[in-house]
Amino acid sequence: MTPRSIQAVIDHFAALPGIGPRQAARIAFHLLKLPQQAVEKFAHDIILLKEKIKVCPVCLAGFEENNDIKTCAICAETKRTKTTICVVERESDIDPIEKTGVFHGTYHVIGENVDILEKAISPSITQLLERITYITKQLPPEKQKNMEIVLAMNATVEGDALALYLAKIITPLGVASHRLGRGLASGAELEYADQQTLINALTNRK
């Protein structure tokens, strides 16, 4: 029988996305073999993760706050195209898109657990709509047509449903929304897609 203290650690890791009970057990027993100092450093870094990382008030991605910057680095970058917003389900979807080097807009993290059947719109979607409205109002009428929302949902049934829902509620704002183009296989998740596939999907968005 697994000792209670080890089982508790296994349960914590098994609760993480993408980690099953066997993998969780391997991680727990691996930690048990590490030197005390290494385990303490690991635990300390997890605590710092919660203390140091804040949610960007603009795009809802996590960032390390300091005295000078109150938003994430991407939102703070003045060369970014503020009129193009790439909407993703998970914060981890941003990095693969950034590595392609072909997207120069900003992002908005909707979250994985958005229930599109709920009567009330989730706070992350409400903030997206408010953000779109605010930016559009800052633009002269002739440039408002340049506003674009890229719906970079995962190519899954849930992702497709979310993208359709977002397109439906964004359309009344008079802003164009596009899905990622061909290249992203059905069932694929952005986090695990190779760079060329993402480049094709971004370039051919429609």
XYZ file of C-alpha atoms in Angstrom:
206
model
C 0.000 0.000 0.000
C 1.334 3.413 -0.961
C 2.168 5.590 2.066
C -0.318 8.391 2.589
C 2.257 11.198 2.125
C 3.356 9.784 -1.233
C -0.225 9.184 -2.365
C -1.078 12.794 -1.559
C 1.676 13.996 -3.911
C 0.567 11.522 -6.574
C -2.989 12.836 -6.323
C -1.769 16.422 -6.768
C 0.156 15.594 -9.939
C -2.641 13.380 -11.297
C -4.984 16.370 -11.034
C -2.810 18.311 -13.496
C -3.846 18.374 -17.187
C -2.181 15.737 -19.342
C -0.825 13.681 -16.426
C -2.334 10.297 -15.653
C -2.055 8.272 -12.423
C 1.000 6.302 -13.608
C 2.877 9.402 -14.701
C 1.945 11.113 -11.447
C 3.336 8.165 -9.482
C 6.600 8.233 -11.449
C 7.007 11.945 -10.738
C 6.267 11.503 -7.040
C 8.787 8.685 -6.640
C 11.335 10.657 -8.651
C 10.955 13.587 -6.253
C 11.450 11.171 -3.362
C 14.886 10.259 -4.756
C 16.019 13.861 -5.219
C 18.187 15.645 -2.644
C 16.295 17.606 0.003
C 17.621 20.895 -1.382
C 16.317 20.157 -4.894
C 12.848 19.311 -3.594
C 12.753 22.454 -1.469
C 13.811 24.535 -4.479
C 11.032 22.943 -6.545
C 8.436 23.681 -3.841
C 9.751 27.245 -3.471
C 9.460 27.880 -7.215
C 5.839 26.720 -7.176
C 5.083 29.138 -4.341
C 6.810 31.951 -6.247
C 4.711 31.082 -9.287
C 1.584 32.051 -7.374
C 3.183 35.068 -5.711
C 4.946 36.620 -8.710
C 2.695 35.845 -11.667
C -0.244 38.194 -12.161
C -3.026 38.236 -14.735
C -2.595 40.839 -17.462
C -5.566 43.232 -17.178
C -5.674 43.547 -20.977
C -5.332 40.036 -22.420
C -5.735 37.869 -19.276
C -2.410 36.074 -19.808
C -0.028 35.589 -16.903
C 3.035 37.796 -16.507
C 5.612 38.744 -13.901
C 4.701 42.169 -12.614
C 7.271 44.809 -11.750
C 7.152 48.473 -10.815
C 7.392 49.726 -14.389
C 5.176 47.317 -16.326
C 1.608 46.539 -15.328
C 0.709 44.426 -18.364
C 2.325 41.474 -20.129
C 5.238 42.127 -22.495
C 3.126 41.589 -25.616
C 0.442 44.078 -24.599
C 3.148 46.562 -23.583
C 4.957 46.279 -26.948
C 4.199 49.485 -28.868
C 5.019 47.918 -32.244
C 2.232 45.372 -31.910
C -0.859 45.790 -34.080
C -3.490 46.586 -31.472
C -6.316 46.273 -34.014
C -5.643 42.558 -34.500
C -6.505 40.319 -31.565
C -5.856 36.585 -31.578
C -8.284 34.837 -29.241
C -6.974 31.595 -27.721
C -8.434 29.059 -25.337
C -5.311 28.575 -23.238
C -2.395 30.777 -22.331
C -0.080 27.964 -23.462
C -1.413 28.443 -27.018
C 0.280 31.844 -27.277
C 3.885 30.633 -27.316
C 3.557 28.331 -30.365
C 1.941 31.167 -32.340
C 4.657 33.602 -31.269
C 7.383 31.208 -32.403
C 6.043 31.279 -35.964
C 7.038 34.941 -36.231
C 4.137 35.698 -38.597
C 1.609 37.127 -36.149
C 2.189 40.692 -34.957
C -1.054 41.486 -33.187
C -2.052 40.955 -29.561
C -3.864 38.144 -27.750
C -6.850 37.453 -25.538
C -7.149 34.353 -23.360
C -10.723 33.106 -23.157
C -10.087 30.083 -20.944
C -10.782 26.392 -21.425
C -13.857 26.083 -19.246
C -16.162 28.533 -21.010
C -19.713 27.168 -21.053
C -21.354 28.601 -24.169
C -24.714 27.211 -23.035
C -24.798 29.440 -19.965
C -27.186 32.382 -20.118
C -24.590 34.737 -18.667
C -21.533 35.529 -20.814
C -18.277 34.621 -19.062
C -16.137 37.496 -17.690
C -13.319 36.720 -20.155
C -15.688 37.032 -23.129
C -17.289 40.179 -21.686
C -13.820 41.708 -21.379
C -13.044 40.750 -24.982
C -16.201 42.467 -26.252
C -15.426 45.571 -24.169
C -11.867 45.581 -25.490
C -13.023 45.356 -29.106
C -15.548 48.158 -28.571
C -12.973 50.392 -26.893
C -10.353 49.964 -29.636
C -12.902 50.437 -32.406
C -14.100 53.713 -30.895
C -10.521 55.030 -30.896
C -10.216 54.489 -34.645
C -11.395 56.910 -37.333
C -14.324 55.465 -39.342
C -12.170 54.698 -42.385
C -9.801 52.544 -40.302
C -12.392 50.626 -38.292
C -12.555 48.054 -41.095
C -8.939 47.132 -40.252
C -10.006 45.674 -36.903
C -9.703 41.879 -36.985
C -10.358 39.128 -34.468
C -8.514 35.866 -35.120
C -10.354 32.961 -33.507
C -7.485 30.559 -32.810
C -9.509 27.830 -31.204
C -8.302 24.240 -31.124
C -9.528 22.096 -34.028
C -11.824 20.092 -31.746
C -15.602 19.849 -31.440
C -15.477 22.104 -28.378
C -13.124 24.545 -30.098
C -15.323 24.748 -33.183
C -18.424 25.372 -31.083
C -16.681 28.121 -29.127
C -15.416 29.777 -32.315
C -18.907 29.793 -33.840
C -20.318 31.277 -30.650
C -17.669 34.010 -30.504
C -18.132 34.879 -34.173
C -21.875 35.218 -33.565
C -21.526 37.698 -30.699
C -18.638 39.619 -32.292
C -20.420 40.197 -35.629
C -22.888 42.809 -34.220
C -19.875 44.942 -33.250
C -19.117 45.411 -36.948
C -15.720 43.741 -36.651
C -14.363 40.976 -38.885
C -13.558 37.647 -37.258
C -11.627 34.832 -38.920
C -10.811 31.233 -38.060
C -7.395 29.693 -38.586
C -7.117 28.342 -42.127
C -6.365 24.890 -43.413
C -3.282 23.157 -42.160
C -4.461 22.465 -38.629
C -5.721 18.898 -38.635
C -9.086 18.020 -37.133
C -8.704 17.286 -33.435
C -5.352 19.087 -33.218
C -4.450 21.403 -30.358
C -2.429 24.562 -30.965
C -0.063 23.821 -28.094
C 1.246 20.712 -29.862
C 1.137 21.838 -33.511
C 4.418 22.227 -35.401
C 5.487 25.693 -36.529
C 4.926 25.206 -40.263
C 1.395 23.974 -39.654
C 0.664 27.033 -37.525
C 2.218 29.347 -40.116
C -0.075 27.870 -42.778
C -3.097 28.144 -40.509
C -2.355 31.786 -39.627
C -1.554 32.814 -43.199
C -4.687 31.190 -44.576
C -7.114 32.370 -41.917
C -10.577 33.175 -43.245
